[in-house]
Amino acid sequence: MNTHGSDPNPTGAAGLLLVLSGPSGVGKTTITRVIRERLPEAVFSISATTRPKTSGEAQGVDYFFLTEDEFKRRIEQDAFLEHAQYAGHWYGTLRDQVQRAMNAGKLIMLDIDVQGARQVRERMPEMLGVFIMPPGEDELLERLRHRRREDEAAIQKRFAQAKREIAEAKQAGLYDALIVNDDLDRAVGEVMGLIEARRAQR
Ligand code: 5GP
């Protein structure tokens, strides 16, 4: 079994699309970073967004930060595999990034919301979908505040959005698994287990 992914294209087949969703502050970014450390063939899809860049972020690294006009132009060009509005801003996955990675036999990871995951499921039903859950609502609010990225009103908006999203994810039957991130190693282990199981099916 190729647990550590030393082979860049373990199956010799097309790549694997991993969609990770979950409320902001739940630790998705950390999970994708750890997976990338463990699996050299793992790449991260850099989304486009109209939301303002925060101080720790870089253009083209965390996101492609676009103006509304630029974003709309890309919608018209059909450049997005999916796009959605989240907390008042646009976010979208660039189709060519996903296609290139899939063709190269990579594991491509998308950190996108429930609306986006639904669109991807329709277009690429073979996706592996995982929803990351906070251990509880109190912990989630704590984590959102701890990031010190936003004012209290914005935090409350994200918190309300997160609660709606969790309820939706549970109902939708959209995800292959819901994983509680109360322990990073265990959560990563569970995602890695799903990746291996999916590869073994091929
Ligand atoms: P944040 O502003 O915290 O970086 O992201 C807010 C939310 O937007 C998160 O739930 C994240 O998963 C989602 N998101 C980020 N990129 C995309 C994307 O390309 N498409 C969709 N649909 N959601 C995204």
mmCIF file with all atom_site columns, C-alpha atoms and ligand atoms in Angstrom:
data_model
loop_
_atom_site.group_PDB
_atom_site.id
_atom_site.type_symbol
_atom_site.label_atom_id
_atom_site.label_alt_id
_atom_site.label_comp_id
_atom_site.label_asym_id
_atom_site.label_entity_id
_atom_site.label_seq_id
_atom_site.pdbx_PDB_ins_code
_atom_site.Cartn_x
_atom_site.Cartn_y
_atom_site.Cartn_z
_atom_site.occupancy
_atom_site.B_iso_or_equiv
_atom_site.pdbx_formal_charge
_atom_site.auth_seq_id
_atom_site.auth_comp_id
_atom_site.auth_asym_id
_atom_site.auth_atom_id
_atom_site.pdbx_PDB_model_num
ATOM   1   C CA  . MET A 1 1   ? 0.000   0.000  0.000   1.00 0.00 ? 1   MET A CA  1
ATOM   2   C CA  . ASN A 1 2   ? 1.311   3.410  -0.869  1.00 0.00 ? 2   ASN A CA  1
ATOM   3   C CA  . THR A 1 3   ? 0.636   5.278  2.363   1.00 0.00 ? 3   THR A CA  1
ATOM   4   C CA  . HIS A 1 4   ? 3.249   7.941  1.879   1.00 0.00 ? 4   HIS A CA  1
ATOM   5   C CA  . GLY A 1 5   ? 2.789   8.424  -1.805  1.00 0.00 ? 5   GLY A CA  1
ATOM   6   C CA  . SER A 1 6   ? 6.380   8.193  -2.969  1.00 0.00 ? 6   SER A CA  1
ATOM   7   C CA  . ASP A 1 7   ? 5.081   7.289  -6.410  1.00 0.00 ? 7   ASP A CA  1
ATOM   8   C CA  . PRO A 1 8   ? 3.767   10.489 -8.062  1.00 0.00 ? 8   PRO A CA  1
ATOM   9   C CA  . ASN A 1 9   ? 1.073   8.566  -9.897  1.00 0.00 ? 9   ASN A CA  1
ATOM   10  C CA  . PRO A 1 10  ? 0.301   5.499  -7.808  1.00 0.00 ? 10  PRO A CA  1
ATOM   11  C CA  . THR A 1 11  ? -2.612  4.212  -9.850  1.00 0.00 ? 11  THR A CA  1
ATOM   12  C CA  . GLY A 1 12  ? -1.277  5.165  -13.246 1.00 0.00 ? 12  GLY A CA  1
ATOM   13  C CA  . ALA A 1 13  ? -4.807  6.412  -13.847 1.00 0.00 ? 13  ALA A CA  1
ATOM   14  C CA  . ALA A 1 14  ? -6.420  9.822  -13.753 1.00 0.00 ? 14  ALA A CA  1
ATOM   15  C CA  . GLY A 1 15  ? -6.017  11.792 -10.553 1.00 0.00 ? 15  GLY A CA  1
ATOM   16  C CA  . LEU A 1 16  ? -8.295  12.007 -7.561  1.00 0.00 ? 16  LEU A CA  1
ATOM   17  C CA  . LEU A 1 17  ? -10.418 14.993 -6.658  1.00 0.00 ? 17  LEU A CA  1
ATOM   18  C CA  . LEU A 1 18  ? -10.779 15.579 -2.922  1.00 0.00 ? 18  LEU A CA  1
ATOM   19  C CA  . VAL A 1 19  ? -13.367 18.163 -1.913  1.00 0.00 ? 19  VAL A CA  1
ATOM   20  C CA  . LEU A 1 20  ? -13.003 19.361 1.677   1.00 0.00 ? 20  LEU A CA  1
ATOM   21  C CA  . SER A 1 21  ? -15.712 21.537 3.136   1.00 0.00 ? 21  SER A CA  1
ATOM   22  C CA  . GLY A 1 22  ? -16.460 22.759 6.609   1.00 0.00 ? 22  GLY A CA  1
ATOM   23  C CA  . PRO A 1 23  ? -17.020 26.039 8.391   1.00 0.00 ? 23  PRO A CA  1
ATOM   24  C CA  . SER A 1 24  ? -14.183 28.548 8.402   1.00 0.00 ? 24  SER A CA  1
ATOM   25  C CA  . GLY A 1 25  ? -12.019 28.087 11.462  1.00 0.00 ? 25  GLY A CA  1
ATOM   26  C CA  . VAL A 1 26  ? -12.535 24.343 11.548  1.00 0.00 ? 26  VAL A CA  1
ATOM   27  C CA  . GLY A 1 27  ? -8.960  23.542 10.480  1.00 0.00 ? 27  GLY A CA  1
ATOM   28  C CA  . LYS A 1 28  ? -9.379  22.578 6.818   1.00 0.00 ? 28  LYS A CA  1
ATOM   29  C CA  . THR A 1 29  ? -6.294  24.500 5.716   1.00 0.00 ? 29  THR A CA  1
ATOM   30  C CA  . THR A 1 30  ? -4.151  22.738 8.306   1.00 0.00 ? 30  THR A CA  1
ATOM   31  C CA  . ILE A 1 31  ? -5.529  19.367 7.235   1.00 0.00 ? 31  ILE A CA  1
ATOM   32  C CA  . THR A 1 32  ? -4.712  20.028 3.571   1.00 0.00 ? 32  THR A CA  1
ATOM   33  C CA  . ARG A 1 33  ? -1.189  21.146 4.539   1.00 0.00 ? 33  ARG A CA  1
ATOM   34  C CA  . VAL A 1 34  ? -0.541  17.935 6.451   1.00 0.00 ? 34  VAL A CA  1
ATOM   35  C CA  . ILE A 1 35  ? -1.887  15.817 3.573   1.00 0.00 ? 35  ILE A CA  1
ATOM   36  C CA  . ARG A 1 36  ? 0.406   17.672 1.182   1.00 0.00 ? 36  ARG A CA  1
ATOM   37  C CA  . GLU A 1 37  ? 3.382   16.912 3.439   1.00 0.00 ? 37  GLU A CA  1
ATOM   38  C CA  . ARG A 1 38  ? 2.514   13.233 3.492   1.00 0.00 ? 38  ARG A CA  1
ATOM   39  C CA  . LEU A 1 39  ? 1.529   12.777 -0.151  1.00 0.00 ? 39  LEU A CA  1
ATOM   40  C CA  . PRO A 1 40  ? 3.920   14.385 -2.640  1.00 0.00 ? 40  PRO A CA  1
ATOM   41  C CA  . GLU A 1 41  ? 1.367   13.996 -5.432  1.00 0.00 ? 41  GLU A CA  1
ATOM   42  C CA  . ALA A 1 42  ? -1.144  16.142 -3.525  1.00 0.00 ? 42  ALA A CA  1
ATOM   43  C CA  . VAL A 1 43  ? -1.755  19.646 -4.837  1.00 0.00 ? 43  VAL A CA  1
ATOM   44  C CA  . PHE A 1 44  ? -4.016  22.390 -3.622  1.00 0.00 ? 44  PHE A CA  1
ATOM   45  C CA  . SER A 1 45  ? -6.454  24.205 -5.891  1.00 0.00 ? 45  SER A CA  1
ATOM   46  C CA  . ILE A 1 46  ? -6.028  27.965 -5.507  1.00 0.00 ? 46  ILE A CA  1
ATOM   47  C CA  . SER A 1 47  ? -9.470  29.545 -5.744  1.00 0.00 ? 47  SER A CA  1
ATOM   48  C CA  . ALA A 1 48  ? -10.390 32.958 -7.054  1.00 0.00 ? 48  ALA A CA  1
ATOM   49  C CA  . THR A 1 49  ? -12.241 35.294 -4.696  1.00 0.00 ? 49  THR A CA  1
ATOM   50  C CA  . THR A 1 50  ? -13.525 38.850 -4.460  1.00 0.00 ? 50  THR A CA  1
ATOM   51  C CA  . ARG A 1 51  ? -13.045 39.001 -0.707  1.00 0.00 ? 51  ARG A CA  1
ATOM   52  C CA  . PRO A 1 52  ? -10.305 41.322 0.575   1.00 0.00 ? 52  PRO A CA  1
ATOM   53  C CA  . LYS A 1 53  ? -6.879  39.825 1.189   1.00 0.00 ? 53  LYS A CA  1
ATOM   54  C CA  . THR A 1 54  ? -5.992  39.539 4.873   1.00 0.00 ? 54  THR A CA  1
ATOM   55  C CA  . SER A 1 55  ? -2.532  40.449 6.183   1.00 0.00 ? 55  SER A CA  1
ATOM   56  C CA  . GLY A 1 56  ? -1.131  36.911 6.251   1.00 0.00 ? 56  GLY A CA  1
ATOM   57  C CA  . GLU A 1 57  ? -2.239  36.082 2.724   1.00 0.00 ? 57  GLU A CA  1
ATOM   58  C CA  . ALA A 1 58  ? -0.494  36.424 -0.641  1.00 0.00 ? 58  ALA A CA  1
ATOM   59  C CA  . GLN A 1 59  ? -1.900  36.927 -4.131  1.00 0.00 ? 59  GLN A CA  1
ATOM   60  C CA  . GLY A 1 60  ? -1.764  33.704 -6.130  1.00 0.00 ? 60  GLY A CA  1
ATOM   61  C CA  . VAL A 1 61  ? -0.749  31.646 -3.094  1.00 0.00 ? 61  VAL A CA  1
ATOM   62  C CA  . ASP A 1 62  ? -3.799  31.586 -0.825  1.00 0.00 ? 62  ASP A CA  1
ATOM   63  C CA  . TYR A 1 63  ? -6.222  32.877 -3.441  1.00 0.00 ? 63  TYR A CA  1
ATOM   64  C CA  . PHE A 1 64  ? -6.318  34.794 -6.673  1.00 0.00 ? 64  PHE A CA  1
ATOM   65  C CA  . PHE A 1 65  ? -7.814  38.012 -5.331  1.00 0.00 ? 65  PHE A CA  1
ATOM   66  C CA  . LEU A 1 66  ? -9.974  39.531 -8.063  1.00 0.00 ? 66  LEU A CA  1
ATOM   67  C CA  . THR A 1 67  ? -12.246 42.523 -8.408  1.00 0.00 ? 67  THR A CA  1
ATOM   68  C CA  . GLU A 1 68  ? -15.957 41.875 -8.982  1.00 0.00 ? 68  GLU A CA  1
ATOM   69  C CA  . ASP A 1 69  ? -15.498 42.794 -12.653 1.00 0.00 ? 69  ASP A CA  1
ATOM   70  C CA  . GLU A 1 70  ? -12.608 40.393 -13.111 1.00 0.00 ? 70  GLU A CA  1
ATOM   71  C CA  . PHE A 1 71  ? -14.570 37.648 -11.396 1.00 0.00 ? 71  PHE A CA  1
ATOM   72  C CA  . LYS A 1 72  ? -17.632 38.240 -13.569 1.00 0.00 ? 72  LYS A CA  1
ATOM   73  C CA  . ARG A 1 73  ? -15.489 38.153 -16.699 1.00 0.00 ? 73  ARG A CA  1
ATOM   74  C CA  . ARG A 1 74  ? -14.222 34.720 -15.707 1.00 0.00 ? 74  ARG A CA  1
ATOM   75  C CA  . ILE A 1 75  ? -17.796 33.526 -15.144 1.00 0.00 ? 75  ILE A CA  1
ATOM   76  C CA  . GLU A 1 76  ? -18.609 34.652 -18.685 1.00 0.00 ? 76  GLU A CA  1
ATOM   77  C CA  . GLN A 1 77  ? -15.522 32.863 -20.006 1.00 0.00 ? 77  GLN A CA  1
ATOM   78  C CA  . ASP A 1 78  ? -16.754 29.684 -18.269 1.00 0.00 ? 78  ASP A CA  1
ATOM   79  C CA  . ALA A 1 79  ? -13.440 29.546 -16.411 1.00 0.00 ? 79  ALA A CA  1
ATOM   80  C CA  . PHE A 1 80  ? -14.971 28.108 -13.231 1.00 0.00 ? 80  PHE A CA  1
ATOM   81  C CA  . LEU A 1 81  ? -15.708 24.486 -12.424 1.00 0.00 ? 81  LEU A CA  1
ATOM   82  C CA  . GLU A 1 82  ? -17.973 25.914 -9.719  1.00 0.00 ? 82  GLU A CA  1
ATOM   83  C CA  . HIS A 1 83  ? -18.548 29.286 -8.131  1.00 0.00 ? 83  HIS A CA  1
ATOM   84  C CA  . ALA A 1 84  ? -20.658 30.557 -5.277  1.00 0.00 ? 84  ALA A CA  1
ATOM   85  C CA  . GLN A 1 85  ? -21.262 33.512 -3.030  1.00 0.00 ? 85  GLN A CA  1
ATOM   86  C CA  . TYR A 1 86  ? -20.208 33.054 0.584   1.00 0.00 ? 86  TYR A CA  1
ATOM   87  C CA  . ALA A 1 87  ? -20.646 35.663 3.346   1.00 0.00 ? 87  ALA A CA  1
ATOM   88  C CA  . GLY A 1 88  ? -21.150 38.375 0.736   1.00 0.00 ? 88  GLY A CA  1
ATOM   89  C CA  . HIS A 1 89  ? -18.168 37.559 -1.506  1.00 0.00 ? 89  HIS A CA  1
ATOM   90  C CA  . TRP A 1 90  ? -17.628 35.454 -4.605  1.00 0.00 ? 90  TRP A CA  1
ATOM   91  C CA  . TYR A 1 91  ? -15.434 32.343 -4.576  1.00 0.00 ? 91  TYR A CA  1
ATOM   92  C CA  . GLY A 1 92  ? -14.684 30.023 -7.485  1.00 0.00 ? 92  GLY A CA  1
ATOM   93  C CA  . THR A 1 93  ? -12.586 27.026 -8.503  1.00 0.00 ? 93  THR A CA  1
ATOM   94  C CA  . LEU A 1 94  ? -10.651 27.481 -11.736 1.00 0.00 ? 94  LEU A CA  1
ATOM   95  C CA  . ARG A 1 95  ? -11.455 24.667 -14.133 1.00 0.00 ? 95  ARG A CA  1
ATOM   96  C CA  . ASP A 1 96  ? -8.015  24.456 -15.763 1.00 0.00 ? 96  ASP A CA  1
ATOM   97  C CA  . GLN A 1 97  ? -6.243  23.908 -12.422 1.00 0.00 ? 97  GLN A CA  1
ATOM   98  C CA  . VAL A 1 98  ? -8.406  20.897 -11.672 1.00 0.00 ? 98  VAL A CA  1
ATOM   99  C CA  . GLN A 1 99  ? -8.140  19.510 -15.193 1.00 0.00 ? 99  GLN A CA  1
ATOM   100 C CA  . ARG A 1 100 ? -4.366  19.820 -15.358 1.00 0.00 ? 100 ARG A CA  1
ATOM   101 C CA  . ALA A 1 101 ? -3.909  18.113 -12.000 1.00 0.00 ? 101 ALA A CA  1
ATOM   102 C CA  . MET A 1 102 ? -6.332  15.314 -12.873 1.00 0.00 ? 102 MET A CA  1
ATOM   103 C CA  . ASN A 1 103 ? -4.581  14.676 -16.174 1.00 0.00 ? 103 ASN A CA  1
ATOM   104 C CA  . ALA A 1 104 ? -1.243  14.515 -14.388 1.00 0.00 ? 104 ALA A CA  1
ATOM   105 C CA  . GLY A 1 105 ? -2.562  11.849 -11.988 1.00 0.00 ? 105 GLY A CA  1
ATOM   106 C CA  . LYS A 1 106 ? -2.378  14.135 -8.951  1.00 0.00 ? 106 LYS A CA  1
ATOM   107 C CA  . LEU A 1 107 ? -4.524  14.301 -5.876  1.00 0.00 ? 107 LEU A CA  1
ATOM   108 C CA  . ILE A 1 108 ? -6.154  17.711 -6.171  1.00 0.00 ? 108 ILE A CA  1
ATOM   109 C CA  . MET A 1 109 ? -7.644  19.177 -2.998  1.00 0.00 ? 109 MET A CA  1
ATOM   110 C CA  . LEU A 1 110 ? -10.446 21.741 -3.098  1.00 0.00 ? 110 LEU A CA  1
ATOM   111 C CA  . ASP A 1 111 ? -11.384 23.698 0.013   1.00 0.00 ? 111 ASP A CA  1
ATOM   112 C CA  . ILE A 1 112 ? -14.859 24.893 -0.978  1.00 0.00 ? 112 ILE A CA  1
ATOM   113 C CA  . ASP A 1 113 ? -18.247 25.461 0.597   1.00 0.00 ? 113 ASP A CA  1
ATOM   114 C CA  . VAL A 1 114 ? -21.369 23.263 0.407   1.00 0.00 ? 114 VAL A CA  1
ATOM   115 C CA  . GLN A 1 115 ? -22.842 25.091 -2.594  1.00 0.00 ? 115 GLN A CA  1
ATOM   116 C CA  . GLY A 1 116 ? -19.589 24.584 -4.482  1.00 0.00 ? 116 GLY A CA  1
ATOM   117 C CA  . ALA A 1 117 ? -19.357 20.922 -3.469  1.00 0.00 ? 117 ALA A CA  1
ATOM   118 C CA  . ARG A 1 118 ? -22.842 20.351 -4.841  1.00 0.00 ? 118 ARG A CA  1
ATOM   119 C CA  . GLN A 1 119 ? -21.867 21.809 -8.231  1.00 0.00 ? 119 GLN A CA  1
ATOM   120 C CA  . VAL A 1 120 ? -18.682 19.723 -8.359  1.00 0.00 ? 120 VAL A CA  1
ATOM   121 C CA  . ARG A 1 121 ? -20.609 16.551 -7.442  1.00 0.00 ? 121 ARG A CA  1
ATOM   122 C CA  . GLU A 1 122 ? -22.890 17.174 -10.427 1.00 0.00 ? 122 GLU A CA  1
ATOM   123 C CA  . ARG A 1 123 ? -20.016 17.754 -12.835 1.00 0.00 ? 123 ARG A CA  1
ATOM   124 C CA  . MET A 1 124 ? -17.523 15.245 -11.456 1.00 0.00 ? 124 MET A CA  1
ATOM   125 C CA  . PRO A 1 125 ? -19.553 12.613 -9.571  1.00 0.00 ? 125 PRO A CA  1
ATOM   126 C CA  . GLU A 1 126 ? -16.383 10.617 -8.848  1.00 0.00 ? 126 GLU A CA  1
ATOM   127 C CA  . MET A 1 127 ? -15.167 13.296 -6.397  1.00 0.00 ? 127 MET A CA  1
ATOM   128 C CA  . LEU A 1 128 ? -14.312 12.254 -2.840  1.00 0.00 ? 128 LEU A CA  1
ATOM   129 C CA  . GLY A 1 129 ? -16.232 14.644 -0.584  1.00 0.00 ? 129 GLY A CA  1
ATOM   130 C CA  . VAL A 1 130 ? -15.360 15.192 3.081   1.00 0.00 ? 130 VAL A CA  1
ATOM   131 C CA  . PHE A 1 131 ? -17.052 17.624 5.456   1.00 0.00 ? 131 PHE A CA  1
ATOM   132 C CA  . ILE A 1 132 ? -14.947 18.672 8.445   1.00 0.00 ? 132 ILE A CA  1
ATOM   133 C CA  . MET A 1 133 ? -16.932 19.365 11.612  1.00 0.00 ? 133 MET A CA  1
ATOM   134 C CA  . PRO A 1 134 ? -15.901 21.345 14.688  1.00 0.00 ? 134 PRO A CA  1
ATOM   135 C CA  . PRO A 1 135 ? -16.074 19.417 17.995  1.00 0.00 ? 135 PRO A CA  1
ATOM   136 C CA  . GLY A 1 136 ? -18.912 21.747 19.009  1.00 0.00 ? 136 GLY A CA  1
ATOM   137 C CA  . GLU A 1 137 ? -20.411 25.185 18.401  1.00 0.00 ? 137 GLU A CA  1
ATOM   138 C CA  . ASP A 1 138 ? -18.595 26.796 21.332  1.00 0.00 ? 138 ASP A CA  1
ATOM   139 C CA  . GLU A 1 139 ? -15.241 25.561 20.045  1.00 0.00 ? 139 GLU A CA  1
ATOM   140 C CA  . LEU A 1 140 ? -16.013 26.901 16.591  1.00 0.00 ? 140 LEU A CA  1
ATOM   141 C CA  . LEU A 1 141 ? -16.836 30.383 17.891  1.00 0.00 ? 141 LEU A CA  1
ATOM   142 C CA  . GLU A 1 142 ? -13.653 30.259 19.969  1.00 0.00 ? 142 GLU A CA  1
ATOM   143 C CA  . ARG A 1 143 ? -11.553 29.368 16.918  1.00 0.00 ? 143 ARG A CA  1
ATOM   144 C CA  . LEU A 1 144 ? -13.121 32.103 14.784  1.00 0.00 ? 144 LEU A CA  1
ATOM   145 C CA  . ARG A 1 145 ? -12.337 34.684 17.465  1.00 0.00 ? 145 ARG A CA  1
ATOM   146 C CA  . HIS A 1 146 ? -8.851  33.307 18.021  1.00 0.00 ? 146 HIS A CA  1
ATOM   147 C CA  . ARG A 1 147 ? -7.874  33.990 14.414  1.00 0.00 ? 147 ARG A CA  1
ATOM   148 C CA  . ARG A 1 148 ? -8.215  37.747 15.104  1.00 0.00 ? 148 ARG A CA  1
ATOM   149 C CA  . ARG A 1 149 ? -8.871  38.287 11.438  1.00 0.00 ? 149 ARG A CA  1
ATOM   150 C CA  . GLU A 1 150 ? -12.211 40.042 11.647  1.00 0.00 ? 150 GLU A CA  1
ATOM   151 C CA  . ASP A 1 151 ? -14.366 42.205 13.845  1.00 0.00 ? 151 ASP A CA  1
ATOM   152 C CA  . GLU A 1 152 ? -17.094 40.690 16.026  1.00 0.00 ? 152 GLU A CA  1
ATOM   153 C CA  . ALA A 1 153 ? -19.873 41.387 13.498  1.00 0.00 ? 153 ALA A CA  1
ATOM   154 C CA  . ALA A 1 154 ? -18.021 39.535 10.740  1.00 0.00 ? 154 ALA A CA  1
ATOM   155 C CA  . ILE A 1 155 ? -17.250 36.683 13.139  1.00 0.00 ? 155 ILE A CA  1
ATOM   156 C CA  . GLN A 1 156 ? -20.940 36.378 14.057  1.00 0.00 ? 156 GLN A CA  1
ATOM   157 C CA  . LYS A 1 157 ? -21.835 36.332 10.361  1.00 0.00 ? 157 LYS A CA  1
ATOM   158 C CA  . ARG A 1 158 ? -19.401 33.483 9.718   1.00 0.00 ? 158 ARG A CA  1
ATOM   159 C CA  . PHE A 1 159 ? -20.635 31.659 12.826  1.00 0.00 ? 159 PHE A CA  1
ATOM   160 C CA  . ALA A 1 160 ? -24.269 31.831 11.639  1.00 0.00 ? 160 ALA A CA  1
ATOM   161 C CA  . GLN A 1 161 ? -23.189 30.734 8.167   1.00 0.00 ? 161 GLN A CA  1
ATOM   162 C CA  . ALA A 1 162 ? -21.218 27.832 9.687   1.00 0.00 ? 162 ALA A CA  1
ATOM   163 C CA  . LYS A 1 163 ? -24.258 26.572 11.607  1.00 0.00 ? 163 LYS A CA  1
ATOM   164 C CA  . ARG A 1 164 ? -26.377 26.637 8.448   1.00 0.00 ? 164 ARG A CA  1
ATOM   165 C CA  . GLU A 1 165 ? -23.652 24.870 6.517   1.00 0.00 ? 165 GLU A CA  1
ATOM   166 C CA  . ILE A 1 166 ? -23.283 22.069 9.080   1.00 0.00 ? 166 ILE A CA  1
ATOM   167 C CA  . ALA A 1 167 ? -27.042 21.448 9.037   1.00 0.00 ? 167 ALA A CA  1
ATOM   168 C CA  . GLU A 1 168 ? -27.001 21.395 5.236   1.00 0.00 ? 168 GLU A CA  1
ATOM   169 C CA  . ALA A 1 169 ? -24.047 19.032 5.015   1.00 0.00 ? 169 ALA A CA  1
ATOM   170 C CA  . LYS A 1 170 ? -25.748 16.553 7.325   1.00 0.00 ? 170 LYS A CA  1
ATOM   171 C CA  . GLN A 1 171 ? -28.896 16.511 5.240   1.00 0.00 ? 171 GLN A CA  1
ATOM   172 C CA  . ALA A 1 172 ? -27.487 16.689 1.771   1.00 0.00 ? 172 ALA A CA  1
ATOM   173 C CA  . GLY A 1 173 ? -25.975 13.198 1.463   1.00 0.00 ? 173 GLY A CA  1
ATOM   174 C CA  . LEU A 1 174 ? -23.459 15.106 -0.596  1.00 0.00 ? 174 LEU A CA  1
ATOM   175 C CA  . TYR A 1 175 ? -20.331 14.072 1.288   1.00 0.00 ? 175 TYR A CA  1
ATOM   176 C CA  . ASP A 1 176 ? -18.758 10.638 1.485   1.00 0.00 ? 176 ASP A CA  1
ATOM   177 C CA  . ALA A 1 177 ? -17.868 11.328 5.123   1.00 0.00 ? 177 ALA A CA  1
ATOM   178 C CA  . LEU A 1 178 ? -18.294 13.845 7.938   1.00 0.00 ? 178 LEU A CA  1
ATOM   179 C CA  . ILE A 1 179 ? -15.190 14.003 10.115  1.00 0.00 ? 179 ILE A CA  1
ATOM   180 C CA  . VAL A 1 180 ? -14.949 15.758 13.484  1.00 0.00 ? 180 VAL A CA  1
ATOM   181 C CA  . ASN A 1 181 ? -11.679 17.668 13.880  1.00 0.00 ? 181 ASN A CA  1
ATOM   182 C CA  . ASP A 1 182 ? -11.189 17.332 17.636  1.00 0.00 ? 182 ASP A CA  1
ATOM   183 C CA  . ASP A 1 183 ? -7.720  15.896 17.097  1.00 0.00 ? 183 ASP A CA  1
ATOM   184 C CA  . LEU A 1 184 ? -5.691  16.891 14.032  1.00 0.00 ? 184 LEU A CA  1
ATOM   185 C CA  . ASP A 1 185 ? -3.745  13.616 13.662  1.00 0.00 ? 185 ASP A CA  1
ATOM   186 C CA  . ARG A 1 186 ? -6.856  11.518 13.870  1.00 0.00 ? 186 ARG A CA  1
ATOM   187 C CA  . ALA A 1 187 ? -8.801  13.729 11.456  1.00 0.00 ? 187 ALA A CA  1
ATOM   188 C CA  . VAL A 1 188 ? -5.918  13.625 8.935   1.00 0.00 ? 188 VAL A CA  1
ATOM   189 C CA  . GLY A 1 189 ? -5.678  9.858  9.428   1.00 0.00 ? 189 GLY A CA  1
ATOM   190 C CA  . GLU A 1 190 ? -9.350  9.473  8.602   1.00 0.00 ? 190 GLU A CA  1
ATOM   191 C CA  . VAL A 1 191 ? -9.057  11.543 5.428   1.00 0.00 ? 191 VAL A CA  1
ATOM   192 C CA  . MET A 1 192 ? -5.951  9.565  4.390   1.00 0.00 ? 192 MET A CA  1
ATOM   193 C CA  . GLY A 1 193 ? -7.873  6.345  5.018   1.00 0.00 ? 193 GLY A CA  1
ATOM   194 C CA  . LEU A 1 194 ? -10.653 7.507  2.693   1.00 0.00 ? 194 LEU A CA  1
ATOM   195 C CA  . ILE A 1 195 ? -8.114  8.411  -0.006  1.00 0.00 ? 195 ILE A CA  1
ATOM   196 C CA  . GLU A 1 196 ? -6.508  4.966  0.233   1.00 0.00 ? 196 GLU A CA  1
ATOM   197 C CA  . ALA A 1 197 ? -9.875  3.219  0.185   1.00 0.00 ? 197 ALA A CA  1
ATOM   198 C CA  . ARG A 1 198 ? -10.913 5.140  -2.905  1.00 0.00 ? 198 ARG A CA  1
ATOM   199 C CA  . ARG A 1 199 ? -7.669  4.303  -4.680  1.00 0.00 ? 199 ARG A CA  1
ATOM   200 C CA  . ALA A 1 200 ? -8.001  0.650  -3.745  1.00 0.00 ? 200 ALA A CA  1
ATOM   201 C CA  . GLN A 1 201 ? -11.396 0.540  -5.469  1.00 0.00 ? 201 GLN A CA  1
ATOM   202 C CA  . ARG A 1 202 ? -9.878  1.352  -8.832  1.00 0.00 ? 202 ARG A CA  1
HETATM 203 P P1  . 5GP B 2 .   ? -12.368 32.134 3.661   1.00 0.00 ? 1   5GP B P1  1
HETATM 204 O O1  . 5GP B 2 .   ? -12.885 33.504 3.340   1.00 0.00 ? 1   5GP B O1  1
HETATM 205 O O2  . 5GP B 2 .   ? -12.411 31.817 5.123   1.00 0.00 ? 1   5GP B O2  1
HETATM 206 O O3  . 5GP B 2 .   ? -11.005 31.864 3.059   1.00 0.00 ? 1   5GP B O3  1
HETATM 207 O O4  . 5GP B 2 .   ? -13.362 31.098 2.959   1.00 0.00 ? 1   5GP B O4  1
HETATM 208 C C1  . 5GP B 2 .   ? -14.719 31.160 3.234   1.00 0.00 ? 1   5GP B C1  1
HETATM 209 C C2  . 5GP B 2 .   ? -15.419 29.945 2.688   1.00 0.00 ? 1   5GP B C2  1
HETATM 210 O O5  . 5GP B 2 .   ? -15.347 29.928 1.272   1.00 0.00 ? 1   5GP B O5  1
HETATM 211 C C3  . 5GP B 2 .   ? -14.843 28.613 3.171   1.00 0.00 ? 1   5GP B C3  1
HETATM 212 O O6  . 5GP B 2 .   ? -15.919 27.778 3.570   1.00 0.00 ? 1   5GP B O6  1
HETATM 213 C C4  . 5GP B 2 .   ? -14.174 28.052 1.964   1.00 0.00 ? 1   5GP B C4  1
HETATM 214 O O7  . 5GP B 2 .   ? -14.225 26.642 1.954   1.00 0.00 ? 1   5GP B O7  1
HETATM 215 C C5  . 5GP B 2 .   ? -15.027 28.626 0.859   1.00 0.00 ? 1   5GP B C5  1
HETATM 216 N N1  . 5GP B 2 .   ? -14.322 28.676 -0.421  1.00 0.00 ? 1   5GP B N1  1
HETATM 217 C C6  . 5GP B 2 .   ? -13.019 28.978 -0.645  1.00 0.00 ? 1   5GP B C6  1
HETATM 218 N N2  . 5GP B 2 .   ? -12.745 28.892 -1.950  1.00 0.00 ? 1   5GP B N2  1
HETATM 219 C C7  . 5GP B 2 .   ? -13.890 28.526 -2.575  1.00 0.00 ? 1   5GP B C7  1
HETATM 220 C C8  . 5GP B 2 .   ? -14.226 28.231 -3.924  1.00 0.00 ? 1   5GP B C8  1
HETATM 221 O O8  . 5GP B 2 .   ? -13.432 28.299 -4.845  1.00 0.00 ? 1   5GP B O8  1
HETATM 222 N N3  . 5GP B 2 .   ? -15.532 27.904 -4.158  1.00 0.00 ? 1   5GP B N3  1
HETATM 223 C C9  . 5GP B 2 .   ? -16.455 27.796 -3.184  1.00 0.00 ? 1   5GP B C9  1
HETATM 224 N N4  . 5GP B 2 .   ? -17.692 27.432 -3.533  1.00 0.00 ? 1   5GP B N4  1
HETATM 225 N N5  . 5GP B 2 .   ? -16.169 28.048 -1.903  1.00 0.00 ? 1   5GP B N5  1
HETATM 226 C C10 . 5GP B 2 .   ? -14.897 28.397 -1.601  1.00 0.00 ? 1   5GP B C10 1
#
